[in-house]
Short mmCIF file of C-alpha atoms in Angstrom, two decimals:
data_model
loop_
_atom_site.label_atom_id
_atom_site.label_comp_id
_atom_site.label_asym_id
_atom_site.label_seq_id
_atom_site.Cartn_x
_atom_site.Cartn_y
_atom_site.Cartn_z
CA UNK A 402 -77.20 -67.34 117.60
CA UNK A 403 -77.32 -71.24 117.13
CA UNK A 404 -77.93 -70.37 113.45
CA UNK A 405 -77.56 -68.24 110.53
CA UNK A 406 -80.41 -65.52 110.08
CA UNK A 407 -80.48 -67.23 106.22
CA UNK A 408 -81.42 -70.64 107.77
CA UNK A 409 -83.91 -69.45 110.59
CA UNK A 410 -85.60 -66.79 108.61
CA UNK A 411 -85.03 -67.97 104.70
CA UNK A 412 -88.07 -66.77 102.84
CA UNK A 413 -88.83 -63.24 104.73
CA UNK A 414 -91.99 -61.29 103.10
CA UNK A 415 -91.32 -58.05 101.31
CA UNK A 416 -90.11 -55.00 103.97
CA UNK A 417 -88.65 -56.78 106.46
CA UNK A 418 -85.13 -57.73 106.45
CA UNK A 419 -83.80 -60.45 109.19
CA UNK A 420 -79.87 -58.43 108.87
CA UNK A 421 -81.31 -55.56 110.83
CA UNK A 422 -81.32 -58.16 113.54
CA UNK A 423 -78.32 -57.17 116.07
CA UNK A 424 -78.07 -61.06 117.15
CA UNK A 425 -75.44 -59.21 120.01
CA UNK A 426 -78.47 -58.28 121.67
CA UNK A 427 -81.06 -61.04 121.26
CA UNK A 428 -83.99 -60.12 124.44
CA UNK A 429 -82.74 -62.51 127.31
CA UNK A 430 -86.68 -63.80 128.21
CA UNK A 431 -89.52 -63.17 126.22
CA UNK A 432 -93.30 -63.94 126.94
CA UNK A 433 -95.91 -64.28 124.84
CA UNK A 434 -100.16 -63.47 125.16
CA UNK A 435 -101.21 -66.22 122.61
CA UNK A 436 -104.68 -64.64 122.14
CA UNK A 437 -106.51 -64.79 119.36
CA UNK A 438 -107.24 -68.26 118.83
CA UNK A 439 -111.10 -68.11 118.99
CA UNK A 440 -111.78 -65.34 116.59
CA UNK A 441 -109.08 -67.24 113.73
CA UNK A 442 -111.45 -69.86 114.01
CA UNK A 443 -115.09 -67.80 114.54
CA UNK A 444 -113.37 -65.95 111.04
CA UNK A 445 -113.61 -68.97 109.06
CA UNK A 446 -116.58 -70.33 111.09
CA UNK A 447 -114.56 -72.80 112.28
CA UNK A 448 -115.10 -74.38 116.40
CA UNK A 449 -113.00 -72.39 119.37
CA UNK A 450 -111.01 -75.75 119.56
CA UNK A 451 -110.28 -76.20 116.28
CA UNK A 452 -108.23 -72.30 116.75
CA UNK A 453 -106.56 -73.46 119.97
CA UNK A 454 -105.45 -76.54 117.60
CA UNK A 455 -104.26 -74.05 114.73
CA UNK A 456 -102.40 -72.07 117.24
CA UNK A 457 -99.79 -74.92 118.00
CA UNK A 458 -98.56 -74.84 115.05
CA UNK A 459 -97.46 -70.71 115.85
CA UNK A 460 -95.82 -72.41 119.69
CA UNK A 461 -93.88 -74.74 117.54
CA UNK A 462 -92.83 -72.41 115.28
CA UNK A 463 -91.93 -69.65 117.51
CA UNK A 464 -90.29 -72.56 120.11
CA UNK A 465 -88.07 -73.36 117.03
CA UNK A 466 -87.24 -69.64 116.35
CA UNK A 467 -86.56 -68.35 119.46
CA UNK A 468 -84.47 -71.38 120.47
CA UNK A 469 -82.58 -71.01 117.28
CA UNK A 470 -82.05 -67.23 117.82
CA UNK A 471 -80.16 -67.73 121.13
CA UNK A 472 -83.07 -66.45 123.27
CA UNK A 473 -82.72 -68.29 127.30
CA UNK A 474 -86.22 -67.92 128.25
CA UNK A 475 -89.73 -68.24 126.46
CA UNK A 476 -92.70 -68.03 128.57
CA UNK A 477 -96.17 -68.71 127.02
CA UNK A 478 -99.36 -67.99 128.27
CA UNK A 479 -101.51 -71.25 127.75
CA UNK A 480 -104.26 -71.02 129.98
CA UNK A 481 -104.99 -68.86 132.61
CA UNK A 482 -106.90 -69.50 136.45
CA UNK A 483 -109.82 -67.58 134.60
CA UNK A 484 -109.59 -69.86 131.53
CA UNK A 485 -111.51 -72.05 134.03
CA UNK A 486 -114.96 -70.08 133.64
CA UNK A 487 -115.01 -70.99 129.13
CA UNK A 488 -117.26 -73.71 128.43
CA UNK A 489 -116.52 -77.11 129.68
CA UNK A 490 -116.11 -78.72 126.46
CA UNK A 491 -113.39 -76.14 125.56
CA UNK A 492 -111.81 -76.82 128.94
CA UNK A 493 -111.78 -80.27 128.41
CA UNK A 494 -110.64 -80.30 124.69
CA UNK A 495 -107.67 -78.05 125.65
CA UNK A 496 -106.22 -79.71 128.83
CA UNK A 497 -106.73 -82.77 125.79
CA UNK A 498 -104.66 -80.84 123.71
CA UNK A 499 -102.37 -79.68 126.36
CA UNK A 500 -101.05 -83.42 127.31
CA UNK A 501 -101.29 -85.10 123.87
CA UNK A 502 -98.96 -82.23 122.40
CA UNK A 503 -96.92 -82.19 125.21
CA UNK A 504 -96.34 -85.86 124.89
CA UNK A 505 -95.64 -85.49 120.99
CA UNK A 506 -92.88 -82.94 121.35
CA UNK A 507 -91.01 -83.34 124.51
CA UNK A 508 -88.88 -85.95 122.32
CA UNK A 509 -87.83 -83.48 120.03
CA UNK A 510 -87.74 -80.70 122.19
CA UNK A 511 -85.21 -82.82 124.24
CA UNK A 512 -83.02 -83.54 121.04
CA UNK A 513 -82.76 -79.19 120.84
CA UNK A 514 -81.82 -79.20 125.00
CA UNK A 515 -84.74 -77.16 125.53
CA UNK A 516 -86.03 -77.21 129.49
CA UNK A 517 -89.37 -77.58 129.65
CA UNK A 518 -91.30 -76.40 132.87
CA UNK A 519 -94.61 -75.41 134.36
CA UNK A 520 -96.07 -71.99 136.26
CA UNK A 521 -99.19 -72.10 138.13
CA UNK A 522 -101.10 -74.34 140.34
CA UNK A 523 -100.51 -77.90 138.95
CA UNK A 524 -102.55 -79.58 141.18
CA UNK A 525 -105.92 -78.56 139.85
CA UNK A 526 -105.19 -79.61 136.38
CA UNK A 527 -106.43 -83.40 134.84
CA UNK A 528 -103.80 -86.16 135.80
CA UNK A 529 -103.19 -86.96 132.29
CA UNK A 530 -102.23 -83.04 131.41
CA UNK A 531 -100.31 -82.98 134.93
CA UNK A 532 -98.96 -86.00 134.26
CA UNK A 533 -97.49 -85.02 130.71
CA UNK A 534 -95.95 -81.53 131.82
CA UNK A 535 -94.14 -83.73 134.84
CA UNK A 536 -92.78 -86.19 132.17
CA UNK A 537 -91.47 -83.47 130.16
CA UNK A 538 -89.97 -81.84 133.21
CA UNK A 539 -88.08 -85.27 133.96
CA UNK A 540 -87.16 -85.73 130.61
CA UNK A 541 -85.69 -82.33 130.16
CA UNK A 542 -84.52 -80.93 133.35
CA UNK A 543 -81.14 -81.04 132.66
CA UNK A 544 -80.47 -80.07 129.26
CA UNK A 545 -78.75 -76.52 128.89
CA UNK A 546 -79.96 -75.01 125.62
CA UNK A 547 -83.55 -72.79 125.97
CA UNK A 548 -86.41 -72.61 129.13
CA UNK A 549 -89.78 -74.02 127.79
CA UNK A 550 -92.16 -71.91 130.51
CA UNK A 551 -95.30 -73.09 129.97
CA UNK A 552 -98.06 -70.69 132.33
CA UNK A 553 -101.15 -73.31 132.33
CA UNK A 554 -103.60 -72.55 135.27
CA UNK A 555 -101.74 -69.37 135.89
CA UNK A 556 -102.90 -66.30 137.29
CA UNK A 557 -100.05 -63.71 138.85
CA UNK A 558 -102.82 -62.13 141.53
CA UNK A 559 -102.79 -65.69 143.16
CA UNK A 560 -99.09 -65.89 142.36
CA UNK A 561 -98.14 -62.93 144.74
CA UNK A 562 -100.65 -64.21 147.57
CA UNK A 563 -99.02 -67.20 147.62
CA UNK A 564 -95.82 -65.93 148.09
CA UNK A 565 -96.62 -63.97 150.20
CA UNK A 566 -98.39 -66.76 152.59
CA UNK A 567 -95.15 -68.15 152.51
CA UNK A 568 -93.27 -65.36 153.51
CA UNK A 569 -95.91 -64.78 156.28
CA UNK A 570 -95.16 -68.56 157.38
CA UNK A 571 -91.49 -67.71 157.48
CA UNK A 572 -91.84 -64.91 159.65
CA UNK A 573 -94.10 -67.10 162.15
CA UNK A 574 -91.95 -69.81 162.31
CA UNK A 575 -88.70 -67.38 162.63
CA UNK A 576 -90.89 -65.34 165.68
CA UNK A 577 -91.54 -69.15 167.16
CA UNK A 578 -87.34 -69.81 167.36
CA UNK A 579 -87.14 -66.22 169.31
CA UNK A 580 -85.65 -64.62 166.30
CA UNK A 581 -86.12 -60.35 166.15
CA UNK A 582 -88.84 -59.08 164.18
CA UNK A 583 -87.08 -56.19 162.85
CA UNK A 584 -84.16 -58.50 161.43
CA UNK A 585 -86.68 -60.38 159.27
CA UNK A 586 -88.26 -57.14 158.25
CA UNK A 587 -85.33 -55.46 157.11
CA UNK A 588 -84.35 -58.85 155.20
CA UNK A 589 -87.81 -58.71 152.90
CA UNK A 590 -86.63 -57.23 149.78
CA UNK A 591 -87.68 -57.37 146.15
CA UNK A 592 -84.88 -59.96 145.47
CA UNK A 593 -86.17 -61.80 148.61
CA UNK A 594 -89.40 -61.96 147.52
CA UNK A 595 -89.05 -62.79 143.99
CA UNK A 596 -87.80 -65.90 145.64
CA UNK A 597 -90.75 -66.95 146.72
CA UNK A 598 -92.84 -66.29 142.99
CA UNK A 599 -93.20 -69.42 140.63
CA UNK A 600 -90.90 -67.50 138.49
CA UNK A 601 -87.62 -67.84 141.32
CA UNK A 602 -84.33 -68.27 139.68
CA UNK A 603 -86.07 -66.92 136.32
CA UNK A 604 -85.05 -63.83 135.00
CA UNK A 605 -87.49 -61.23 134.10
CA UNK A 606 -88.96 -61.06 130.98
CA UNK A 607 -87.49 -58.17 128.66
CA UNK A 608 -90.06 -58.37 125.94
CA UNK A 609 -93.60 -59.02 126.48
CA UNK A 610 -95.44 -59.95 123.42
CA UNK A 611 -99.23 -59.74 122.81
CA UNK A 612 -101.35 -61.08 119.95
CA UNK A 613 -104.90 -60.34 118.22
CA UNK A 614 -104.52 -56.12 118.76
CA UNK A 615 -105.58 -56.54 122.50
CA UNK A 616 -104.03 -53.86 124.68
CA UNK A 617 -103.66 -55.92 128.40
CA UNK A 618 -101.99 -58.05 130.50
CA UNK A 619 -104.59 -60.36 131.94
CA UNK A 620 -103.15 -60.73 135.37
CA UNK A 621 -100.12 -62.14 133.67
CA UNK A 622 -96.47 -62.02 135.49
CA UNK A 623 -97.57 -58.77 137.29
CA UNK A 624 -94.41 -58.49 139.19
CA UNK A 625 -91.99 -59.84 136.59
CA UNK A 626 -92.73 -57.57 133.83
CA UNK A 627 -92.03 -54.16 135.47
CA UNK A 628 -89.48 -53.24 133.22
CA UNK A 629 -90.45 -55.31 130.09
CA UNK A 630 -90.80 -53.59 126.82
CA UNK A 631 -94.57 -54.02 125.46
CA UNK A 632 -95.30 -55.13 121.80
CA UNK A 633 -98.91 -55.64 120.71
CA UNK A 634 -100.01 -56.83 117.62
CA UNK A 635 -102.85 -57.60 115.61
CA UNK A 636 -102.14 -60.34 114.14
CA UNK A 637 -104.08 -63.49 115.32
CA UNK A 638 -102.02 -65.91 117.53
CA UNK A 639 -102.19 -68.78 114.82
CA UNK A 640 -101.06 -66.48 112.46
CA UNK A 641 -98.15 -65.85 114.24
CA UNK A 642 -94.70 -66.86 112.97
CA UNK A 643 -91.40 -66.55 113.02
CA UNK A 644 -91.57 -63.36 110.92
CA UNK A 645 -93.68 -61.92 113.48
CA UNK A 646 -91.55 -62.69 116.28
CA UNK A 647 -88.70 -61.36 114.09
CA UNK A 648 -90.65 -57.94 113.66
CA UNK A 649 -91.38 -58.11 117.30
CA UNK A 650 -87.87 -58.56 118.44
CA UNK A 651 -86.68 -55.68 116.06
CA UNK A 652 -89.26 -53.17 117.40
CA UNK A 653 -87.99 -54.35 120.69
CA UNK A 654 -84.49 -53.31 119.54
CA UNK A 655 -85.39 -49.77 118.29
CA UNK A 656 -86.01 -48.90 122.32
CA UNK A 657 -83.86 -47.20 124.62
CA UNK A 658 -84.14 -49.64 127.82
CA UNK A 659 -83.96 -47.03 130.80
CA UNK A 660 -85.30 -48.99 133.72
CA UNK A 661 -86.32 -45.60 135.39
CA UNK A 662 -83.80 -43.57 134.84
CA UNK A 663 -84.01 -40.26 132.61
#
């Protein structure tokens, strides 16, 4: 914990109490489904891009509190390879919003020694949004406190091919030096392979967190979150705070983590 449960949770609502917290076993990685944006704003018959504006207010806040709480890695789900079929003036105003909030809070975000980095295919994104995530990377590749992963045109389908086309590469290039097939067969493992993912030298999530009562995973670290535990909730994502990720982490404590076994 980098600070007292007083300081990062000091006005909790009625019923939930931040000392049932065993900080001893904060989850190592959690990732988070931000849905929920659109209806929060249809609700108060406000535009789509005014939610996706409301909602970073609920990654600052949860940045903050899950930094503060001593978890290593926070993945966020910002915009999927589907996200690119919404209308184009919602694509446009997020990958907007993407780069000028990016640019805002890399500064601070630096001052805390979070890492910020990207998953997903880079290259199709707007130079200024590109540009902005790379900055941030610079800026903060070297601190040592939390991993920022930010998913933004992310899809875990294309993920897995791609790794795979790699590995397939490998093996053609190995087969061109005269090296035995059945050595680089029997040297393809899961540990092998997860080298290959976007996600290499991540851990796996243990908690995987999803807003607005919706009960999927939307092609979202398929072969990371094997073992995760699952918490789905209906709150709205810009409705979600630090009280919410304290109720999530607490459910995610009341589970026995078996991995498989009986």
């Amino acid at each position: 914990m980098h600070k007292a449960l007083n300081d990062i949770f000091p006005a909790p609502p009625a019923g939930l109490d931040p000392a049932k917290l065993d900080t001893a076993h904060i989850p190592n990685h959690i990732a988070i489904i931000m849905d929920g944006n659109g209806r929060w704003a249809n609700l108060r018959g406000k535009s789509r891009l005014m939610g996706h504006k409301a909602g970073i207010e609920a990654v600052r806040e949860s940045i903050r509190c899950a930094s503060d709480m001593g978890v290593r890695y926070l993945t966020i789900y910002s915009f999927s390879s589907e996200n690119w079929k919404r209308p184009e003036d919602e694509v446009k105003g997020l990958m907007n919003l993407f780069a000028q909030t990016m640019l805002a809070e890399v500064k601070e975000l630096h001052k805390e020694q979070v890492r910020v980095m990207t998953i997903g295919s880079s290259e199709e994104l707007p130079k200024k949004t590109r540009d902005a995530f790379s900055a941030a990377w610079d800026m903060t590749k070297n601190n040592t406190g939390m991993t920022l992963v930010v998913a933004i045109n992310y899809g875990a389908r294309t993920e897995i091919l791609d790794a795979t086309k790699r590995l397939m590469n490998q093996a053609y290039d190995a087969a061109v030096a005269g090296q035995d097939k059945k050595m680089l067969s029997e040297t393809l493992n899961e540990a092998s392979f997860s080298e290959q993912l976007y996600t290499a030298a991540i851990p796996d999530p243990d908690l995987l967190i999803r807003t607005s009562g919706e009960m999927r995973v939307s092609n979202f670290l398929l072969w990371q979150i094997a073992y995760a535990e699952f918490v789905c909730t209906d709150v709205l994502w810009p409705d979600f705070d630090r009280y919410e990720l304290l109720r999530s982490i607490l459910e995610f404590q009341s589970r026995e983590r078996r991995f498989g076994a009986l």
